[in-house]
GROMACS .gro file of C-alpha atoms in nm:
model
  488
    1MET     CA    1  12.653   9.613   9.462
    2GLU     CA    2  12.807   9.821   9.751
    3LYS     CA    3  12.652  10.102   9.621
    4ALA     CA    4  12.285  10.208   9.715
    5PRO     CA    5  12.048  10.276   9.416
    6SER     CA    6  11.943  10.692   9.402
    7LYS     CA    7  11.731  10.909   9.192
    8SER     CA    8  12.096  11.081   9.095
    9THR     CA    9  12.262  10.696   9.003
   10SER     CA   10  11.987  10.559   8.787
   11ILE     CA   11  11.965  10.508   8.400
   12VAL     CA   12  11.958  10.877   8.234
   13PRO     CA   13  11.748  10.878   7.938
   14GLU     CA   14  11.918  10.912   7.605
   15ASN     CA   15  11.640  10.915   7.326
   16ILE     CA   16  11.313  11.058   7.249
   17GLU     CA   17  11.178  10.679   7.234
   18GLN     CA   18  11.247  10.646   7.617
   19LEU     CA   19  11.077  10.929   7.747
   20GLU     CA   20  10.795  10.810   7.479
   21ALA     CA   21  10.809  10.469   7.663
   22LEU     CA   22  10.762  10.632   8.027
   23LEU     CA   23  10.439  10.797   7.926
   24ASN     CA   24  10.302  10.490   7.738
   25GLN     CA   25  10.319  10.335   8.081
   26TYR     CA   26   9.950  10.370   8.132
   27LYS     CA   27   9.897  10.156   8.428
   28ASP     CA   28  10.178  10.436   8.630
   29PHE     CA   29   9.902  10.691   8.544
   30ILE     CA   30   9.546  10.580   8.541
   31ASN     CA   31   9.495  10.460   8.893
   32GLU     CA   32   9.327  10.695   9.152
   33PRO     CA   33   9.274  10.495   9.485
   34SER     CA   34   9.153  10.770   9.666
   35ASN     CA   35   8.963  10.678  10.004
   36GLU     CA   36   8.903  11.020  10.083
   37LEU     CA   37   8.700  11.098   9.762
   38ILE     CA   38   8.530  10.775   9.756
   39PHE     CA   39   8.422  10.737  10.133
   40SER     CA   40   8.351  11.083  10.226
   41THR     CA   41   8.044  11.220  10.018
   42ASP     CA   42   7.659  11.147  10.057
   43ASP     CA   43   7.721  10.946   9.710
   44TYR     CA   44   7.862  10.652   9.979
   45GLY     CA   45   7.584  10.464  10.197
   46PHE     CA   46   7.630  10.414  10.557
   47VAL     CA   47   7.382  10.197  10.666
   48PRO     CA   48   7.373  10.078  10.955
   49ASP     CA   49   7.132   9.777  10.909
   50LEU     CA   50   7.344   9.646  10.665
   51PHE     CA   51   7.669   9.647  10.903
   52LYS     CA   52   7.432   9.470  11.154
   53ALA     CA   53   7.355   9.204  10.915
   54SER     CA   54   7.714   9.193  10.819
   55LYS     CA   55   8.033   9.305  10.980
   56THR     CA   56   8.219   9.280  10.652
   57THR     CA   57   8.013   9.520  10.484
   58TYR     CA   58   8.257   9.817  10.631
   59GLY     CA   59   8.579   9.819  10.741
   60THR     CA   60   8.773  10.098  10.922
   61THR     CA   61   8.893  10.272  10.636
   62GLU     CA   62   8.532  10.336  10.511
   63VAL     CA   63   8.458  10.523  10.855
   64ILE     CA   64   8.785  10.684  10.888
   65TYR     CA   65   8.761  10.897  10.564
   66GLY     CA   66   8.370  10.842  10.557
   67LEU     CA   67   8.309  11.031  10.858
   68TRP     CA   68   8.584  11.266  10.831
   69ASP     CA   69   8.824  11.156  11.128
   70THR     CA   70   9.086  11.370  11.071
   71ASN     CA   71   9.289  11.242  11.367
   72LEU     CA   72   9.295  10.866  11.230
   73ALA     CA   73   9.352  10.967  10.858
   74ALA     CA   74   9.644  11.130  10.954
   75ALA     CA   75   9.775  10.860  11.141
   76THR     CA   76   9.664  10.601  10.858
   77THR     CA   77  10.008  10.452  10.736
   78THR     CA   78   9.890  10.245  10.442
   79GLY     CA   79   9.632  10.315  10.168
   80ASN     CA   80   9.637  10.721  10.166
   81TYR     CA   81   9.638  10.861   9.845
   82TRP     CA   82   9.898  11.137   9.898
   83PRO     CA   83  10.201  10.930   9.780
   84VAL     CA   84   9.964  10.802   9.464
   85GLU     CA   85  10.001  11.175   9.272
   86TRP     CA   86  10.346  11.196   9.390
   87LYS     CA   87  10.461  10.962   9.173
   88LYS     CA   88  10.339  11.102   8.868
   89ILE     CA   89  10.454  11.434   8.951
   90PHE     CA   90  10.795  11.272   9.006
   91THR     CA   91  10.783  11.120   8.625
   92ALA     CA   92  10.677  11.439   8.467
   93ASN     CA   93  10.960  11.592   8.620
   94LEU     CA   94  11.188  11.357   8.527
   95ILE     CA   95  11.083  11.392   8.147
   96LEU     CA   96  11.097  11.771   8.176
   97GLN     CA   97  11.436  11.758   8.364
   98ASN     CA   98  11.594  11.551   8.078
   99LEU     CA   99  11.419  11.637   7.767
  100SER     CA  100  11.661  11.885   7.653
  101LYS     CA  101  11.921  11.608   7.685
  102VAL     CA  102  11.795  11.347   7.422
  103LYS     CA  103  11.794  11.311   7.044
  104GLY     CA  104  11.454  11.404   6.900
  105SER     CA  105  11.301  11.679   6.711
  106ALA     CA  106  11.149  12.009   6.822
  107GLU     CA  107  10.800  11.883   6.735
  108GLU     CA  108  10.837  11.568   6.932
  109LYS     CA  109  11.008  11.761   7.219
  110ALA     CA  110  10.709  12.031   7.208
  111GLU     CA  111  10.472  11.791   7.236
  112ILE     CA  112  10.616  11.551   7.513
  113GLU     CA  113  10.675  11.877   7.713
  114ALA     CA  114  10.336  12.010   7.683
  115GLU     CA  115  10.164  11.644   7.809
  116CYS     CA  116  10.433  11.650   8.106
  117HIS     CA  117  10.283  11.971   8.204
  118PHE     CA  118   9.911  11.831   8.190
  119ILE     CA  119   9.978  11.537   8.357
  120ARG     CA  120  10.154  11.792   8.635
  121ALA     CA  121   9.876  11.995   8.645
  122TYR     CA  122   9.621  11.721   8.663
  123SER     CA  123   9.800  11.556   8.930
  124TYR     CA  124   9.817  11.887   9.172
  125PHE     CA  125   9.436  11.908   9.093
  126GLN     CA  126   9.401  11.627   9.194
  127LEU     CA  127   9.608  11.649   9.562
  128VAL     CA  128   9.508  12.003   9.611
  129ASN     CA  129   9.093  11.892   9.624
  130ILE     CA  130   9.198  11.647   9.878
  131TYR     CA  131   9.445  11.802  10.083
  132CYS     CA  132   9.358  12.165  10.077
  133LEU     CA  133   9.074  12.387  10.124
  134PRO     CA  134   8.837  12.479   9.885
  135PHE     CA  135   8.978  12.812   9.681
  136THR     CA  136   8.827  13.150   9.762
  137GLN     CA  137   8.927  13.484   9.828
  138GLU     CA  138   8.887  13.418  10.191
  139THR     CA  139   9.109  13.073  10.176
  140LYS     CA  140   9.393  13.220   9.927
  141SER     CA  141   9.631  13.233  10.235
  142GLU     CA  142   9.571  12.909  10.339
  143LEU     CA  143   9.826  12.613  10.304
  144GLY     CA  144   9.835  12.452   9.930
  145LEU     CA  145  10.114  12.214   9.822
  146PRO     CA  146  10.484  12.231   9.794
  147ILE     CA  147  10.589  12.321   9.456
  148LYS     CA  148  10.788  12.052   9.320
  149GLN     CA  149  10.954  12.131   8.935
  150THR     CA  150  11.225  11.898   8.984
  151THR     CA  151  11.355  11.524   9.120
  152VAL     CA  152  11.619  11.663   9.348
  153PHE     CA  153  11.574  11.548   9.709
  154THR     CA  154  11.690  11.880   9.841
  155GLU     CA  155  11.384  12.069   9.673
  156ASP     CA  156  11.183  12.283   9.908
  157MET     CA  157  10.881  12.072  10.052
  158GLN     CA  158  10.736  12.383  10.260
  159ARG     CA  159  10.377  12.424  10.148
  160VAL     CA  160  10.308  12.782   9.951
  161SER     CA  161   9.968  12.923   9.955
  162LEU     CA  162   9.680  12.813   9.794
  163GLU     CA  163   9.675  13.101   9.553
  164GLN     CA  164  10.023  13.027   9.485
  165THR     CA  165   9.926  12.640   9.440
  166TYR     CA  166   9.650  12.741   9.205
  167ALA     CA  167   9.869  12.969   9.021
  168PHE     CA  168  10.130  12.675   8.968
  169ILE     CA  169   9.844  12.463   8.833
  170GLU     CA  170   9.711  12.715   8.586
  171SER     CA  171  10.033  12.800   8.409
  172ASP     CA  172  10.089  12.394   8.362
  173LEU     CA  173   9.704  12.399   8.217
  174LYS     CA  174   9.791  12.724   7.979
  175HIS     CA  175  10.156  12.493   7.867
  176ALA     CA  176  10.003  12.193   7.814
  177LEU     CA  177   9.689  12.410   7.556
  178MET     CA  178   9.987  12.530   7.360
  179ALA     CA  179  10.022  12.204   7.198
  180LYS     CA  180   9.779  12.071   6.903
  181ARG     CA  181   9.772  11.711   6.901
  182PRO     CA  182   9.440  11.502   6.762
  183PHE     CA  183   9.238  11.269   6.935
  184LEU     CA  184   9.381  10.979   6.767
  185LYS     CA  185   9.274  10.609   6.777
  186THR     CA  186   9.498  10.302   6.854
  187ASN     CA  187   9.395   9.930   6.678
  188GLY     CA  188   9.078  10.089   6.747
  189LEU     CA  189   9.062  10.234   7.063
  190ASN     CA  190   9.088  10.574   7.158
  191ARG     CA  191   9.427  10.675   7.269
  192SER     CA  192   9.277  10.825   7.570
  193TRP     CA  193   9.588  10.706   7.800
  194ARG     CA  194   9.816  11.004   7.647
  195SER     CA  195   9.724  11.349   7.589
  196SER     CA  196   9.563  11.527   7.362
  197THR     CA  197   9.391  11.859   7.296
  198ALA     CA  198   9.041  11.731   7.371
  199ALA     CA  199   9.175  11.606   7.688
  200VAL     CA  200   9.367  11.892   7.767
  201ASN     CA  201   9.058  12.120   7.664
  202SER     CA  202   8.850  11.889   7.884
  203PHE     CA  203   9.053  11.933   8.200
  204ALA     CA  204   9.057  12.272   8.166
  205ALA     CA  205   8.675  12.264   8.166
  206ARG     CA  206   8.701  12.079   8.501
  207TYR     CA  207   8.950  12.316   8.644
  208TYR     CA  208   8.758  12.603   8.554
  209LEU     CA  209   8.410  12.461   8.668
  210SER     CA  210   8.593  12.392   9.026
  211LEU     CA  211   8.640  12.743   9.045
  212ASN     CA  212   8.282  12.865   8.953
  213ASP     CA  213   8.437  13.042   8.648
  214TYR     CA  214   8.151  12.935   8.455
  215ASN     CA  215   8.225  13.112   8.079
  216ASN     CA  216   8.589  12.939   8.080
  217ALA     CA  217   8.459  12.600   8.195
  218GLN     CA  218   8.185  12.602   7.913
  219LYS     CA  219   8.449  12.738   7.639
  220TYR     CA  220   8.674  12.439   7.691
  221ALA     CA  221   8.379  12.182   7.737
  222GLN     CA  222   8.292  12.281   7.365
  223LYS     CA  223   8.624  12.256   7.258
  224SER     CA  224   8.649  11.926   7.362
  225LEU     CA  225   8.246  11.850   7.220
  226ASP     CA  226   8.394  11.993   6.907
  227GLU     CA  227   8.692  11.757   6.854
  228TYR     CA  228   8.511  11.423   6.986
  229SER     CA  229   8.109  11.384   7.114
  230GLU     CA  230   8.074  11.041   7.093
  231LEU     CA  231   7.837  10.877   7.344
  232ARG     CA  232   7.788  10.516   7.430
  233ASN     CA  233   7.412  10.434   7.401
  234TYR     CA  234   7.294  10.196   7.677
  235ASN     CA  235   7.040  10.112   7.457
  236THR     CA  236   7.230   9.937   7.213
  237ASN     CA  237   7.564   9.902   7.321
  238MET     CA  238   7.535   9.764   7.671
  239SER     CA  239   7.447   9.419   7.810
  240PHE     CA  240   7.522   9.195   8.105
  241SER     CA  241   7.823   8.978   8.179
  242VAL     CA  242   7.851   8.632   7.988
  243GLN     CA  243   7.782   8.453   8.302
  244PRO     CA  244   7.547   8.547   8.585
  245TYR     CA  245   7.740   8.581   8.928
  246LYS     CA  246   7.590   8.267   9.153
  247VAL     CA  247   7.539   8.323   9.529
  248THR     CA  248   7.410   8.133   9.798
  249ILE     CA  249   7.160   8.307  10.090
  250PHE     CA  250   6.991   8.086  10.378
  251ASN     CA  251   6.633   8.205  10.412
  252PRO     CA  252   6.633   7.981  10.623
  253GLN     CA  253   6.717   7.698  10.358
  254ALA     CA  254   6.973   7.746  10.097
  255THR     CA  255   6.866   7.954   9.802
  256GLN     CA  256   7.090   8.018   9.464
  257VAL     CA  257   7.089   8.400   9.351
  258ASP     CA  258   7.222   8.556   9.035
  259LEU     CA  259   7.390   8.868   9.029
  260PHE     CA  260   7.387   9.070   8.717
  261PHE     CA  261   7.680   9.258   8.639
  262PRO     CA  262   7.755   9.509   8.344
  263TYR     CA  263   7.966   9.360   8.069
  264THR     CA  264   8.267   9.578   8.130
  265HIS     CA  265   8.318   9.328   8.475
  266ASP     CA  266   8.395   9.038   8.206
  267GLN     CA  267   8.778   9.140   8.179
  268PRO     CA  268   8.921   9.321   8.462
  269THR     CA  269   9.265   9.355   8.329
  270MET     CA  270   9.199   9.382   7.956
  271ALA     CA  271   9.263   9.746   7.847
  272GLN     CA  272   9.037   9.654   7.547
  273ASP     CA  273   8.739   9.642   7.828
  274ARG     CA  274   8.823   9.965   7.964
  275PHE     CA  275   8.947  10.208   7.669
  276GLY     CA  276   8.704  10.033   7.452
  277PHE     CA  277   8.384  10.203   7.650
  278GLY     CA  278   8.485  10.524   7.428
  279GLU     CA  279   8.370  10.810   7.622
  280THR     CA  280   8.699  10.889   7.798
  281TYR     CA  281   8.921  11.197   7.677
  282TYR     CA  282   9.186  11.117   7.931
  283PHE     CA  283   9.148  10.774   8.107
  284ARG     CA  284   9.186  10.778   8.479
  285VAL     CA  285   8.990  10.521   8.728
  286MET     CA  286   8.878  10.560   9.064
  287VAL     CA  287   8.988  10.242   9.262
  288ASN     CA  288   8.802  10.079   9.561
  289ASN     CA  289   9.041   9.796   9.628
  290ASP     CA  290   8.733   9.699   9.902
  291TRP     CA  291   8.524   9.630   9.589
  292LYS     CA  292   8.252   9.788   9.792
  293TYR     CA  293   8.098  10.103   9.659
  294TRP     CA  294   7.727  10.127   9.848
  295PRO     CA  295   7.508  10.379   9.716
  296SER     CA  296   7.317  10.600   9.955
  297GLN     CA  297   6.964  10.578   9.986
  298GLU     CA  298   6.966  10.966   9.882
  299LEU     CA  299   7.173  10.868   9.564
  300LEU     CA  300   6.919  10.561   9.480
  301ALA     CA  301   6.615  10.783   9.484
  302LEU     CA  302   6.795  10.995   9.180
  303TYR     CA  303   6.673  10.713   8.922
  304ASP     CA  304   6.398  10.645   8.721
  305LYS     CA  305   6.431  10.227   8.806
  306ALA     CA  306   6.220  10.154   8.548
  307TYR     CA  307   6.355  10.360   8.233
  308ASP     CA  308   6.716  10.489   8.368
  309LEU     CA  309   6.945  10.249   8.220
  310ARG     CA  310   7.239  10.341   8.443
  311TYR     CA  311   7.029  10.210   8.690
  312LYS     CA  312   6.988   9.860   8.506
  313PHE     CA  313   7.332   9.818   8.422
  314HIS     CA  314   7.544   9.993   8.718
  315ILE     CA  315   7.318   9.913   9.032
  316VAL     CA  316   7.388   9.559   9.092
  317GLU     CA  317   7.104   9.452   9.298
  318ASP     CA  318   7.154   9.185   9.588
  319TYR     CA  319   7.502   9.297   9.563
  320SER     CA  320   7.557   9.255   9.985
  321TYR     CA  321   7.554   8.866   9.911
  322ASP     CA  322   7.880   8.863   9.805
  323GLN     CA  323   8.087   9.145   9.903
  324GLY     CA  324   7.885   9.207  10.205
  325ARG     CA  325   7.838   8.867  10.269
  326ALA     CA  326   7.535   8.909  10.429
  327THR     CA  327   7.390   8.569  10.370
  328ASN     CA  328   7.316   8.426  10.671
  329PRO     CA  329   7.021   8.535  10.736
  330PRO     CA  330   6.981   8.757  10.393
  331TYR     CA  331   7.021   9.131  10.414
  332SER     CA  332   7.005   9.256  10.032
  333TYR     CA  333   7.142   9.602   9.916
  334PRO     CA  334   7.261   9.693   9.587
  335GLY     CA  335   7.609   9.770   9.491
  336TYR     CA  336   7.732  10.028   9.224
  337ILE     CA  337   7.949   9.856   8.958
  338PHE     CA  338   8.143  10.027   8.630
  339PHE     CA  339   8.504   9.856   8.549
  340TYR     CA  340   8.477   9.545   8.723
  341ARG     CA  341   8.397   9.549   9.132
  342SER     CA  342   8.633   9.824   9.181
  343ASP     CA  343   8.688  10.105   8.925
  344LEU     CA  344   8.482  10.407   8.826
  345PRO     CA  345   8.591  10.625   8.521
  346SER     CA  346   8.724  10.944   8.655
  347GLY     CA  347   8.911  11.120   8.368
  348PRO     CA  348   8.751  11.411   8.208
  349SER     CA  349   8.457  11.236   7.967
  350VAL     CA  350   8.209  11.364   7.672
  351SER     CA  351   7.941  11.285   7.935
  352GLU     CA  352   8.120  11.501   8.177
  353MET     CA  353   8.134  11.778   7.911
  354ILE     CA  354   7.798  11.760   7.828
  355LEU     CA  355   7.695  11.800   8.192
  356THR     CA  356   7.961  12.095   8.244
  357LYS     CA  357   7.807  12.305   7.938
  358ALA     CA  358   7.470  12.237   8.026
  359GLU     CA  359   7.533  12.337   8.411
  360CYS     CA  360   7.727  12.672   8.273
  361GLN     CA  361   7.470  12.727   8.018
  362VAL     CA  362   7.218  12.756   8.287
  363ARG     CA  363   7.426  12.973   8.549
  364LEU     CA  364   7.473  13.208   8.285
  365GLY     CA  365   7.121  13.243   8.173
  366ASP     CA  366   7.044  13.017   7.932
  367PHE     CA  367   6.842  12.767   8.113
  368SER     CA  368   6.641  12.600   7.793
  369GLY     CA  369   6.964  12.593   7.627
  370GLY     CA  370   7.118  12.391   7.930
  371ILE     CA  371   6.831  12.171   7.900
  372LEU     CA  372   6.838  12.086   7.542
  373THR     CA  373   7.218  12.016   7.593
  374VAL     CA  374   7.147  11.762   7.904
  375ASN     CA  375   6.923  11.584   7.691
  376GLN     CA  376   7.186  11.487   7.481
  377LEU     CA  377   7.324  11.268   7.767
  378ARG     CA  378   6.976  11.139   7.839
  379ALA     CA  379   6.924  11.043   7.490
  380ALA     CA  380   7.147  10.775   7.521
  381ARG     CA  381   7.108  10.677   7.864
  382MET     CA  382   6.703  10.627   7.873
  383SER     CA  383   6.541  10.341   7.776
  384VAL     CA  384   6.374  10.405   7.405
  385GLY     CA  385   6.027  10.256   7.549
  386ALA     CA  386   6.042  10.535   7.824
  387PRO     CA  387   5.737  10.780   7.752
  388GLN     CA  388   5.929  11.125   7.573
  389ASN     CA  389   5.857  11.340   7.858
  390VAL     CA  390   6.053  11.087   8.049
  391ILE     CA  391   6.351  11.091   7.858
  392ASN     CA  392   6.358  11.458   7.797
  393LEU     CA  393   6.373  11.667   8.107
  394SER     CA  394   6.218  12.003   8.103
  395ALA     CA  395   6.194  12.308   8.344
  396ASN     CA  396   6.015  12.647   8.354
  397SER     CA  397   6.280  12.826   8.542
  398SER     CA  398   6.624  12.892   8.631
  399ALA     CA  399   6.622  12.746   8.932
  400GLU     CA  400   6.418  12.432   8.841
  401ALA     CA  401   6.672  12.387   8.537
  402LEU     CA  402   6.982  12.401   8.782
  403THR     CA  403   6.823  12.142   9.019
  404LYS     CA  404   6.735  11.900   8.705
  405VAL     CA  405   7.100  11.946   8.562
  406LEU     CA  406   7.294  11.871   8.887
  407GLU     CA  407   7.084  11.583   8.962
  408GLU     CA  408   7.175  11.434   8.643
  409ARG     CA  409   7.525  11.504   8.667
  410ARG     CA  410   7.528  11.294   9.001
  411ARG     CA  411   7.348  11.016   8.831
  412GLU     CA  412   7.586  11.001   8.543
  413MET     CA  413   7.896  11.000   8.781
  414PRO     CA  414   7.803  10.892   9.119
  415PHE     CA  415   8.089  10.891   9.371
  416VAL     CA  416   8.345  11.021   9.124
  417HIS     CA  417   8.299  11.399   9.123
  418ARG     CA  418   8.071  11.465   9.426
  419TRP     CA  419   8.371  11.550   9.663
  420LEU     CA  420   8.464  11.835   9.410
  421ASP     CA  421   8.107  11.944   9.367
  422ILE     CA  422   8.008  11.985   9.738
  423ARG     CA  423   8.330  12.195   9.771
  424ARG     CA  424   8.247  12.437   9.466
  425PHE     CA  425   7.879  12.434   9.554
  426ASN     CA  426   7.932  12.532   9.904
  427ASN     CA  427   8.153  12.835   9.805
  428ASN     CA  428   7.983  12.975   9.482
  429SER     CA  429   7.737  13.305   9.494
  430ASP     CA  430   7.421  13.037   9.471
  431ALA     CA  431   7.271  12.914   9.812
  432SER     CA  432   7.027  12.707   9.652
  433ASP     CA  433   7.309  12.437   9.618
  434ASP     CA  434   7.464  12.390   9.921
  435VAL     CA  435   7.531  12.054  10.061
  436VAL     CA  436   7.594  11.983  10.429
  437VAL     CA  437   7.631  11.572  10.435
  438LYS     CA  438   7.504  11.402  10.742
  439ARG     CA  439   7.551  11.008  10.854
  440THR     CA  440   7.421  10.797  11.101
  441PHE     CA  441   7.647  10.510  11.166
  442TYR     CA  442   7.820  10.354  11.501
  443PRO     CA  443   8.070  10.516  11.669
  444PHE     CA  444   8.439  10.377  11.631
  445ASN     CA  445   8.842  10.374  11.664
  446ALA     CA  446   9.122  10.330  11.485
  447ASN     CA  447   9.129   9.907  11.533
  448THR     CA  448   8.702   9.859  11.540
  449ILE     CA  449   8.372   9.976  11.444
  450LEU     CA  450   8.155   9.954  11.784
  451GLY     CA  451   7.844   9.796  11.621
  452SER     CA  452   7.724   9.708  11.985
  453GLU     CA  453   7.672  10.078  12.052
  454THR     CA  454   7.381  10.269  11.942
  455PRO     CA  455   7.441  10.453  11.630
  456ILE     CA  456   7.511  10.825  11.623
  457ASN     CA  457   7.498  11.156  11.365
  458TYR     CA  458   7.807  11.275  11.203
  459THR     CA  459   7.766  11.596  11.023
  460LEU     CA  460   7.998  11.787  10.790
  461GLU     CA  461   7.928  12.110  10.752
  462LYS     CA  462   7.924  12.345  10.477
  463ASN     CA  463   8.237  12.540  10.576
  464SER     CA  464   8.434  12.279  10.801
  465ARG     CA  465   8.809  12.267  10.764
  466ARG     CA  466   8.799  11.883  10.711
  467TYR     CA  467   8.749  11.990  10.350
  468ALA     CA  468   9.099  11.944  10.346
  469PHE     CA  469   9.189  11.570  10.448
  470PRO     CA  470   9.530  11.577  10.648
  471LEU     CA  471   9.841  11.491  10.514
  472PRO     CA  472  10.016  11.162  10.639
  473ASN     CA  473  10.187  11.228  10.973
  474ALA     CA  474  10.473  11.018  10.844
  475ASP     CA  475  10.548  11.248  10.585
  476ILE     CA  476  10.532  11.528  10.836
  477ILE     CA  477  10.790  11.347  11.027
  478SER     CA  478  10.961  11.256  10.744
  479SER     CA  479  11.031  11.616  10.618
  480ASN     CA  480  11.190  11.697  10.968
  481GLY     CA  481  10.908  11.991  10.986
  482ALA     CA  482  10.922  12.125  10.643
  483LEU     CA  483  10.587  11.993  10.568
  484LYS     CA  484  10.319  12.154  10.790
  485GLN     CA  485   9.990  11.981  10.869
  486ASN     CA  486   9.621  12.130  10.829
  487LYS     CA  487   9.485  12.307  11.104
  488TYR     CA  488   9.151  12.186  11.234
   0.00000   0.00000   0.00000
């Protein structure tokens, strides 16, 4: 006990099964608790009247990240996303470092090696899209990330350029694409907690779309869909929880209200509940530990409330009575729910690939084909009782088709992809999809929201440097200056 444990004194893996066991610990990989992604976009609603009704509907975490306060975000000591993906990168590097030393066949080792390159590329992609500026010819020399390929403490912590960071991600991605592993099922569930050819192809589609490389994005999206393309039909395979959730409001007398959660809420800790949804190629979840996804009015307005079954099963009316405690007097505001109250699927999925393919078709000149593609998704999401001209989108021009496809993307994957989408929209050659995010909310400081003051306007301009969230000050200090903070 007199000798402190360290990376260098840990138990060294001896066989391939031990490395497989590390990769099978899916709980070590699936969670993405990024306040930066959850609160920062126009999908998340900042509603002054909701806060006025109940001070528990928003906290300082929401406003620091949702109103893009770089000084307070850098000083935050708990809950930032920065260390989460570095831990996954460390695990991938640990396995790569020991792979040649353990017993196992060359084929097994090649598969694990490819999977670790995939994990590392995926985590770097997450980090670069939160803590670095969007990649363009104008920004390519800006700060990227440290390149970590070992578990050694003394490895260089200096941030390389954005161009070098993306080259490193693409190199890992190409290595991962070399492996051929079918999209398997285990005990009736898609084995989406592990890598597969379909998983890597779907991530490649996401990667190239982020760079506005529509040819490659469409190519890899199609490869994924060719291997697996099953959608959950919301008409036949969705339901509400077994028991409505009951809350009491005072209006002024006590009145009981039932909240209806989608079936995925029933068993929040059961893997079967999540993997069983069946659409994900590689399972990841965005995690909001505050349990509050308040959809903005702009997002809510995109849904057909009569026929869109995503509104029926994911928009929970009166959610503010539960998580907002806005019950006396009552103030009703809906919340967005998918897996339990906290988790939204964020890994590459069938629906994402359909939307990626459709968008690329439109942007590359085949707007009629793009509309046909997106309607494959709508057939599984819209009520069969809707008129056909409601179920199926139509367009008379490429511009109209692009608007409709991007609106469908936002309806299908709110919160999860919006930050990445805004970044790429604002840096492509098409000005029609540019987004300036605007809020009206109360002033605040590090400790509290100043609800007694008049709400003010907040704006995230198109080319703002705040599209790169700050690194934690604590990590910059502990690096002895090796890590450099973003400039604002």
